[in-house]
Every structure is written in C-alpha cells, then in structure tokens.
Amino acid sequence: MNMLIFLPELALMTMALVLFFASLASWDFKRLYGLTLAMSATAVVCAVASWGQEGTLFFGAYRVDAFSQLFKIFITMGLFVVLAMGEGLSGIEKRLQPEYFFFVTVSSTGLVFLTSAVELITIFISLEVSSFALYVVIPFRKAGAQHREQMEAGIKYVLFGALSSGISLFGMSYVFGLAHTTYLSELATVVPGLLTSSPMLIVGLVMMLAGFFFKLAMFPMHFWAPDVYQGAANETAGFVATIPKAAAVALLIRFISLAGGVDLGDFNWILAAFAVFSMVLGNLSALVQEDVKRLLAYSSIAHAGYVMVALLCVNLLGFSTAIYYIAGYMMMNLACFYVVYHVGQDGENVTLDNLAGLYKRSPLLALVLAVGAFGMAGIPPTVGFFGKFFVFTAAIQKSLYALVIITVINAGISAFYYLKLVRAAYSPVKNPGETLTLGKPASLLGVALMAAILLVGIFPQFFMEVAEKAVGTLM
Amino acid sequence: MNLMMEVLFFGFVVLTMTGALLAVRAKILMHGVLGLAVSLLGVAGLYLYLGSPFLTLMQVLIYVGAICVVLVFGIMVGYTPNEVAEKVPMGRNALLGLLASGSAAFFLMVMVLGRTHWVPAAHRVGDFSIEHVGESLLLTWCLAFEMISVVLLIAIVGAIILARGGREEGSQ
C-alpha cells in the first residue's frame, strides 16, 4: 500500500498519541509547546506531500482525492496557525494546557477524517470525534475575574451540538430509507431521480445537513456561535471559528454535488432561504456588538450565508469559489483572532473600547487587524474582495439575481462594522495604555498572515485553479 | 398475525415515546434515568420487531442494563438524590406555539409522506448471527468501529478532566 495516501492522518494521530502521553508526564511547558509546534508543522508537510494522491481505503468508506487533500492542507495549516498564535496559552487554565493540545489535535484529526469520509456512518462518527474534543476544550478557560461564563459556553455548545447531531442522524435515516445505501458513490446514482420524485428525500437531506450547518454556524443552527465565542478562551475561539468551518464546507460540497449538477428543485429554495436569513441576521446583529469576539461570531454567521450562495450555483465555478472563499475566511479570521489573543494578554475578552489607540500600543497588531477587517469587508486587493467577486460572478452566471442583490446589500452593511474595528484601532486617544510587545515569532506570524491575505488576493488565478482541480474530482 | 405485529410495533413506539417524555419532563433526576431505561427498552422491542434478536439482547444488556445502572450509580454517589428541579410552568403562549408548530409540521409531514414512494429493500440480509455481525464490524465498518473507540476515549478523558476541576474548585 502507498504510505503517502494516509500520511496526514498518520501524522496527526501520532501527534495526538504523543500529546496524550505527554499530558501524563509533567513536562516543562516550553518543551511541550516546542514539540507540539514541531509535530504540527510535520503534519502540514505531510498534508502537502500527499497532495496528488488518489485512492480508496477501508472498504470504500474513505476516499483520498485532490478534493480531500486540499482540505487536509487547510486544516493542518489552520491547526499550526492556531497553535503558533496561542503562544503561552494565556487564556487556558495552567494545569489543563497539555490536555488542550491533545484535544485540539484530536478535533483536527476528526475533521481530517471528515473531509475524506464518503460513507454516511463514517461521516457522522468523524463529525462526532471532532465535536466531542471541542466540547471538552471550551470550559478549559482560565477562571478569571469576570466569570464562569466558559462553563455556560461549554454547556450550550454540548446541548446544541447534541441536538444538531440528533437531527442529522434522523435525516440520515430518512435518506437511507429512501436510497438503501450509505455510500455517497451509490447515493449519487439515485439522488437525482429521488430529488424530483420523493419530497421526503429533501426533508432527509435538509435534516442531515443540519449537523454541518451547526459546524458552519449557519442560520437554523447558529444560536451557539456568539455565546461560545465569547465564553471560550481567545485561542479556543480562534480554533472553533475557523478550522471546523473548512471541513463543514467540504462536506456541504460533497452532499450538494450529489445532485450531479442538475437542478436541485425545491431543495434550492430551502438552502437559499437559509443563506438569506444567515446573511441578514448575522450582519444586522453584528452592528450592535461591543465584544470583538461576539462581533466576529455574528460576522461568521453572515459569511456562512455568502458561502451558501456560492454553493447554490451547483457548478464547477460555484464550488471552487466556495473553497476559495472559505480559505480566505480562515486566513482573515485567524488574523483577527491573532490580534484579539495578543490584545487580551491575560486571556480576557476584548471590547471595541480596548482596541482604542491600538496603533500606538502596537503598530503591527493594528495593521494586522486592519488587513483582516478590510479583507472581511471585501476591499481590494485582499482575498476577501476576490472571494466576494467570485461569489457574485458565479451567482450571476446562474442568474440568481435576487440572491446577488441581497448579498450586495449585506456586504454593504457588513462594511460598517468591519470599519468600526479599524476605526477603533486607529482612533487617536489621549491615554492609549501600555505598549504591547510581541516576540519575534509572534510578529513573524502576524506578518505572514497579512502576506497570505494580500498575496492570495492579488494572485487569485493560481488558487482558483487549484480549487477547480480539487472540485473536478467530484463532478 | 399481521395485525398482531402492527399492534406490537405501535406498542413499542408508545413505550419509547412515553419513556422519552418521562426522561425529559421528570423533576427528580432519578425518574429521568428510569424514563430513559423505559425508552431504551422500547427501542430494544423495535429491534426485535425488525427481526434482530442479537441486537435486542445487546440493547437490553448494554443500554438498559449497564448504562442505566452506571447512571444510577453516578447520581447516588454524586449527591443526595432529593433535589427537585424547578417546575417550569407552560404558559398559554407556549402551549399555543407548540400546538401551531406541531400541527403545521404534522400536516406538512403527511403531505410529504403522501407524495413519497417508499421502496422496500431489494433483498433482506436476514443473517444476524454473531459471526456475521462480527465480520461486518471488523471488515466493512472497521473505520467507523475504530473511530467510535476514539469518541469514547475523548469522552472518558474529557469527563475525568472536567470533573476533577469541579471538585478542586468546590473545595476551595
């Protein structure tokens, strides 16, 4: 057997195993952190090395192709950035720091399995692996002056998560009852026919997708996002906000492409309604937020809506746009959470007032925040601009004019609160507070994030080609 | 015979639903666990109705037996089981809302079901022997089977870590 096929999974599983034993020994934090970062970097290298592999494993339940490998690169890179960003883990309870690394790694492993799973039961269990690890990590936050809100966030995440996986499993049972198979390759042959003849399949599919909407924080399953982001430690929130969403988009693409590129019929209407509600609700709620993490939570609900508009095109351009968009979204959000983590030095939450005069306290952080926020507002030449541009192009090609108009209006509304972030960081104040000093590695990471947001935005052609190649294996 | 099977099926469904409602609405935690046991017993009955005595046996042994006993132990060791949950009165609005959404969902479901043709499976496996179950678990479903153990590991480690934290803070 070709070892390269399974290499990223092996690297992450080894990492989880080593971290599990390291959590039993009482290691010095510096050593543990160095080891974790090194192993995480190895996982990225393994994921990149396995690009181009193809094959089917585990009796047809696990498919390795360009599509899955691309998302594995996203996930491992995201994990590396989250770990590198949370240098010192200032928001996590001291005695739980080794376990934090372990659970975050296991969650990423689950997500990596999710991108390759092509069988409903395997998909469901991979989803549970990634969710369970996150349920445990949320309450790891250091009990600070403000609170025990991390417990509330943890409970809310578990309860909503259990509810959405229940609905998801229920939907899968309907799909199985109609199609008599759990393998996506076999579903692809029967779904297009059933979609028009059996409305029950639409009910089943929508219920099944609820589990992924939960991960993506999309409209009917979005309730948890603001409270969980606010209650979780800054570094944990950075993880929850970015990496699971890439995997959720991968799964949504896999399921929506089951229809084989034909018209989705009534299914289209339901998903379009979800997209519109998600955008409007997310953007309007974000306008009034004071806490930066809550603001980012509502903005992520809105971004889920934009991604859904791209998915609704059900063609090569739409799907590759969704991949490009979610990759850009990950970078921009990681940049914002990087700033939040470093401004909230003792792991406290950051409000807009805390950002005031940030350009005096740390010019680099203010600049990273500005690039991230400009990106999310969709201002050229960032990746956010081209993401939105491709979404509009794809939707206009499929003549989804109503959706395009709603999306444009929403993009306008969202610019207001993203610019509010920038204004807060750059507004002159009399007493800006103490200077924030960043170490060399932390500064380097900030510069790298900015460079990524700008470069992927300035040269979108190459990245779109990669995304199209990945989607090409599905269509 | 056919009628009896139908009656049996709905009997099990009613048992499952009653148990579930009991588990959710119970004011004393222990009653919730008992409701869960009843509900799981109903599910075991459904497996029997579907013709899988092995699964029925496992359901009774593992879920109704082991898991519920562990839950009872957990409650009894954890704290004195005489706390009564706050009664949540159901207001008129909540009742009306429930009625409206429930009936809307019901009618939509009836319409959807009416238009859907359920095709019975082409063939029935019918082989529920332990060899067959073991073979499919370790061959066809080996990935899912292995990943369930990961889920269990995370749940156990996570529970231990979080519970330990709670105790330390409580003693302060």
PDB file of C-alpha atoms in Angstrom, chain A residues 83-229:
ATOM      1  CA  LEU A  83      -1.116  26.664  17.931  1.00  0.00           C
ATOM      2  CA  ALA A  84       1.514  29.208  16.905  1.00  0.00           C
ATOM      3  CA  MET A  85      -0.867  32.082  17.636  1.00  0.00           C
ATOM      4  CA  GLY A  86      -1.628  30.940  21.190  1.00  0.00           C
ATOM      5  CA  GLU A  87       1.985  31.203  22.268  1.00  0.00           C
ATOM      6  CA  GLY A  88       1.964  30.675  26.021  1.00  0.00           C
ATOM      7  CA  LEU A  89      -1.740  29.790  26.089  1.00  0.00           C
ATOM      8  CA  SER A  90      -2.532  32.731  28.323  1.00  0.00           C
ATOM      9  CA  GLY A  91      -6.236  32.003  28.287  1.00  0.00           C
ATOM     10  CA  ILE A  92      -6.076  28.363  29.338  1.00  0.00           C
ATOM     11  CA  GLU A  93      -6.016  27.012  32.868  1.00  0.00           C
ATOM     12  CA  LYS A  94      -2.395  26.136  33.714  1.00  0.00           C
ATOM     13  CA  ARG A  95      -2.914  22.500  34.656  1.00  0.00           C
ATOM     14  CA  LEU A  96      -5.010  21.839  31.550  1.00  0.00           C
ATOM     15  CA  GLN A  97      -2.525  23.114  28.983  1.00  0.00           C
ATOM     16  CA  PRO A  98      -1.170  19.685  27.925  1.00  0.00           C
ATOM     17  CA  GLU A  99      -4.717  18.391  27.547  1.00  0.00           C
ATOM     18  CA  TYR A 100      -5.610  21.457  25.488  1.00  0.00           C
ATOM     19  CA  PHE A 101      -3.018  20.454  22.882  1.00  0.00           C
ATOM     20  CA  PHE A 102      -4.271  16.870  22.917  1.00  0.00           C
ATOM     21  CA  PHE A 103      -7.934  17.714  22.397  1.00  0.00           C
ATOM     22  CA  VAL A 104      -7.311  20.320  19.728  1.00  0.00           C
ATOM     23  CA  THR A 105      -5.227  17.766  17.823  1.00  0.00           C
ATOM     24  CA  VAL A 106      -7.889  15.067  18.144  1.00  0.00           C
ATOM     25  CA  SER A 107     -10.524  17.504  16.915  1.00  0.00           C
ATOM     26  CA  SER A 108      -8.406  18.299  13.844  1.00  0.00           C
ATOM     27  CA  THR A 109      -7.882  14.580  13.251  1.00  0.00           C
ATOM     28  CA  GLY A 110     -11.654  14.103  13.251  1.00  0.00           C
ATOM     29  CA  LEU A 111     -12.023  16.937  10.746  1.00  0.00           C
ATOM     30  CA  VAL A 112      -9.328  15.465   8.506  1.00  0.00           C
ATOM     31  CA  PHE A 113     -11.199  12.151   8.506  1.00  0.00           C
ATOM     32  CA  LEU A 114     -14.392  14.057   7.763  1.00  0.00           C
ATOM     33  CA  THR A 115     -13.025  15.515   4.538  1.00  0.00           C
ATOM     34  CA  SER A 116     -12.202  12.046   3.197  1.00  0.00           C
ATOM     35  CA  ALA A 117     -15.173  10.074   4.514  1.00  0.00           C
ATOM     36  CA  VAL A 118     -17.574   9.090   1.740  1.00  0.00           C
ATOM     37  CA  GLU A 119     -19.980   6.948   3.723  1.00  0.00           C
ATOM     38  CA  LEU A 120     -22.717   8.331   5.957  1.00  0.00           C
ATOM     39  CA  ILE A 121     -21.866   6.453   9.161  1.00  0.00           C
ATOM     40  CA  THR A 122     -18.163   7.242   8.855  1.00  0.00           C
ATOM     41  CA  ILE A 123     -19.028  10.887   8.170  1.00  0.00           C
ATOM     42  CA  PHE A 124     -21.238  11.033  11.224  1.00  0.00           C
ATOM     43  CA  ILE A 125     -18.690   9.463  13.542  1.00  0.00           C
ATOM     44  CA  SER A 126     -15.852  11.657  12.252  1.00  0.00           C
ATOM     45  CA  LEU A 127     -18.095  14.648  12.934  1.00  0.00           C
ATOM     46  CA  GLU A 128     -18.637  13.388  16.480  1.00  0.00           C
ATOM     47  CA  VAL A 129     -14.894  12.901  17.073  1.00  0.00           C
ATOM     48  CA  SER A 130     -14.216  16.496  16.112  1.00  0.00           C
ATOM     49  CA  SER A 131     -17.180  17.836  18.103  1.00  0.00           C
ATOM     50  CA  PHE A 132     -16.567  15.859  21.287  1.00  0.00           C
ATOM     51  CA  ALA A 133     -12.998  17.096  21.553  1.00  0.00           C
ATOM     52  CA  LEU A 134     -14.209  20.693  21.209  1.00  0.00           C
ATOM     53  CA  TYR A 135     -16.970  20.212  23.802  1.00  0.00           C
ATOM     54  CA  VAL A 136     -14.245  19.355  26.298  1.00  0.00           C
ATOM     55  CA  VAL A 137     -11.919  22.195  25.306  1.00  0.00           C
ATOM     56  CA  ILE A 138     -14.404  25.094  25.667  1.00  0.00           C
ATOM     57  CA  PRO A 139     -14.541  25.065  29.509  1.00  0.00           C
ATOM     58  CA  PHE A 140     -10.721  24.906  29.755  1.00  0.00           C
ATOM     59  CA  ARG A 141     -10.613  28.672  30.027  1.00  0.00           C
ATOM     60  CA  LYS A 142      -8.823  30.170  32.967  1.00  0.00           C
ATOM     61  CA  ALA A 143     -11.378  31.211  35.584  1.00  0.00           C
ATOM     62  CA  GLY A 144     -10.719  34.926  35.526  1.00  0.00           C
ATOM     63  CA  ALA A 145     -12.083  37.976  37.219  1.00  0.00           C
ATOM     64  CA  GLN A 146     -15.200  38.174  35.081  1.00  0.00           C
ATOM     65  CA  HIS A 147     -16.685  34.863  35.386  1.00  0.00           C
ATOM     66  CA  ARG A 148     -17.549  31.345  34.914  1.00  0.00           C
ATOM     67  CA  GLU A 149     -19.001  32.075  31.523  1.00  0.00           C
ATOM     68  CA  GLN A 150     -16.808  29.395  29.978  1.00  0.00           C
ATOM     69  CA  MET A 151     -18.982  26.780  31.719  1.00  0.00           C
ATOM     70  CA  GLU A 152     -22.111  28.322  30.238  1.00  0.00           C
ATOM     71  CA  ALA A 153     -20.475  28.341  26.826  1.00  0.00           C
ATOM     72  CA  GLY A 154     -19.418  24.710  27.221  1.00  0.00           C
ATOM     73  CA  ILE A 155     -22.915  23.564  28.197  1.00  0.00           C
ATOM     74  CA  LYS A 156     -24.512  25.497  25.358  1.00  0.00           C
ATOM     75  CA  TYR A 157     -22.089  24.024  22.853  1.00  0.00           C
ATOM     76  CA  VAL A 158     -22.722  20.465  24.077  1.00  0.00           C
ATOM     77  CA  LEU A 159     -26.503  20.824  24.104  1.00  0.00           C
ATOM     78  CA  PHE A 160     -26.788  22.450  20.683  1.00  0.00           C
ATOM     79  CA  GLY A 161     -24.214  20.026  19.327  1.00  0.00           C
ATOM     80  CA  ALA A 162     -26.131  17.013  20.617  1.00  0.00           C
ATOM     81  CA  LEU A 163     -29.365  18.419  19.214  1.00  0.00           C
ATOM     82  CA  SER A 164     -27.881  19.020  15.784  1.00  0.00           C
ATOM     83  CA  SER A 165     -26.219  15.588  15.606  1.00  0.00           C
ATOM     84  CA  GLY A 166     -29.536  14.030  16.620  1.00  0.00           C
ATOM     85  CA  ILE A 167     -31.335  15.853  13.812  1.00  0.00           C
ATOM     86  CA  SER A 168     -28.527  14.975  11.430  1.00  0.00           C
ATOM     87  CA  LEU A 169     -28.713  11.270  12.270  1.00  0.00           C
ATOM     88  CA  PHE A 170     -32.501  11.306  11.959  1.00  0.00           C
ATOM     89  CA  GLY A 171     -32.153  12.844   8.499  1.00  0.00           C
ATOM     90  CA  MET A 172     -29.608  10.195   7.527  1.00  0.00           C
ATOM     91  CA  SER A 173     -32.123   7.500   8.463  1.00  0.00           C
ATOM     92  CA  TYR A 174     -34.664   9.020   6.038  1.00  0.00           C
ATOM     93  CA  VAL A 175     -32.047   9.197   3.301  1.00  0.00           C
ATOM     94  CA  PHE A 176     -31.053   5.602   3.952  1.00  0.00           C
ATOM     95  CA  GLY A 177     -34.687   4.520   3.992  1.00  0.00           C
ATOM     96  CA  LEU A 178     -35.223   6.005   0.526  1.00  0.00           C
ATOM     97  CA  ALA A 179     -31.901   5.242  -1.107  1.00  0.00           C
ATOM     98  CA  HIS A 180     -30.998   1.936   0.633  1.00  0.00           C
ATOM     99  CA  THR A 181     -27.341   2.827   0.809  1.00  0.00           C
ATOM    100  CA  THR A 182     -24.993   4.855   2.958  1.00  0.00           C
ATOM    101  CA  TYR A 183     -22.207   5.165   0.371  1.00  0.00           C
ATOM    102  CA  LEU A 184     -22.032   8.542  -1.335  1.00  0.00           C
ATOM    103  CA  SER A 185     -20.945   6.977  -4.637  1.00  0.00           C
ATOM    104  CA  GLU A 186     -24.153   4.913  -4.703  1.00  0.00           C
ATOM    105  CA  LEU A 187     -26.242   7.818  -3.423  1.00  0.00           C
ATOM    106  CA  ALA A 188     -25.021   9.881  -6.367  1.00  0.00           C
ATOM    107  CA  THR A 189     -26.721   7.481  -8.786  1.00  0.00           C
ATOM    108  CA  VAL A 190     -30.131   7.542  -7.066  1.00  0.00           C
ATOM    109  CA  VAL A 191     -30.359  11.043  -5.567  1.00  0.00           C
ATOM    110  CA  PRO A 192     -31.027  12.999  -8.804  1.00  0.00           C
ATOM    111  CA  GLY A 193     -34.044  10.787  -9.537  1.00  0.00           C
ATOM    112  CA  LEU A 194     -35.346  10.757  -5.991  1.00  0.00           C
ATOM    113  CA  LEU A 195     -34.938  14.529  -5.654  1.00  0.00           C
ATOM    114  CA  THR A 196     -37.813  15.099  -8.051  1.00  0.00           C
ATOM    115  CA  SER A 197     -39.974  12.082  -7.225  1.00  0.00           C
ATOM    116  CA  SER A 198     -39.721  11.940  -3.418  1.00  0.00           C
ATOM    117  CA  PRO A 199     -40.066  15.130  -1.394  1.00  0.00           C
ATOM    118  CA  MET A 200     -39.164  13.083   1.674  1.00  0.00           C
ATOM    119  CA  LEU A 201     -35.582  12.974   0.440  1.00  0.00           C
ATOM    120  CA  ILE A 202     -35.402  16.773   0.657  1.00  0.00           C
ATOM    121  CA  VAL A 203     -36.624  16.629   4.250  1.00  0.00           C
ATOM    122  CA  GLY A 204     -33.997  13.990   4.980  1.00  0.00           C
ATOM    123  CA  LEU A 205     -31.204  15.893   3.249  1.00  0.00           C
ATOM    124  CA  VAL A 206     -32.001  19.175   4.996  1.00  0.00           C
ATOM    125  CA  MET A 207     -32.091  17.437   8.374  1.00  0.00           C
ATOM    126  CA  MET A 208     -28.842  15.663   7.585  1.00  0.00           C
ATOM    127  CA  LEU A 209     -27.156  18.916   6.614  1.00  0.00           C
ATOM    128  CA  ALA A 210     -28.187  20.402   9.984  1.00  0.00           C
ATOM    129  CA  GLY A 211     -25.093  18.810  11.514  1.00  0.00           C
ATOM    130  CA  PHE A 212     -22.865  20.669   9.070  1.00  0.00           C
ATOM    131  CA  PHE A 213     -24.819  23.895   9.445  1.00  0.00           C
ATOM    132  CA  PHE A 214     -24.035  23.615  13.143  1.00  0.00           C
ATOM    133  CA  LYS A 215     -20.319  23.373  12.433  1.00  0.00           C
ATOM    134  CA  LEU A 216     -20.546  26.245   9.969  1.00  0.00           C
ATOM    135  CA  ALA A 217     -22.753  28.339  12.326  1.00  0.00           C
ATOM    136  CA  MET A 218     -25.294  28.779   9.593  1.00  0.00           C
ATOM    137  CA  PHE A 219     -28.827  30.070  10.027  1.00  0.00           C
ATOM    138  CA  PRO A 220     -31.034  27.448  11.632  1.00  0.00           C
ATOM    139  CA  MET A 221     -28.112  26.150  13.727  1.00  0.00           C
ATOM    140  CA  HIS A 222     -26.319  29.402  14.541  1.00  0.00           C
ATOM    141  CA  PHE A 223     -27.539  30.111  18.100  1.00  0.00           C
ATOM    142  CA  TRP A 224     -24.443  28.833  19.830  1.00  0.00           C
ATOM    143  CA  ALA A 225     -21.840  30.904  17.998  1.00  0.00           C
ATOM    144  CA  PRO A 226     -21.899  34.272  19.839  1.00  0.00           C
ATOM    145  CA  ASP A 227     -22.090  32.781  23.332  1.00  0.00           C
ATOM    146  CA  VAL A 228     -19.484  30.111  22.667  1.00  0.00           C
ATOM    147  CA  TYR A 229     -17.038  32.543  21.061  1.00  0.00           C
TER     148      TYR A 229
END
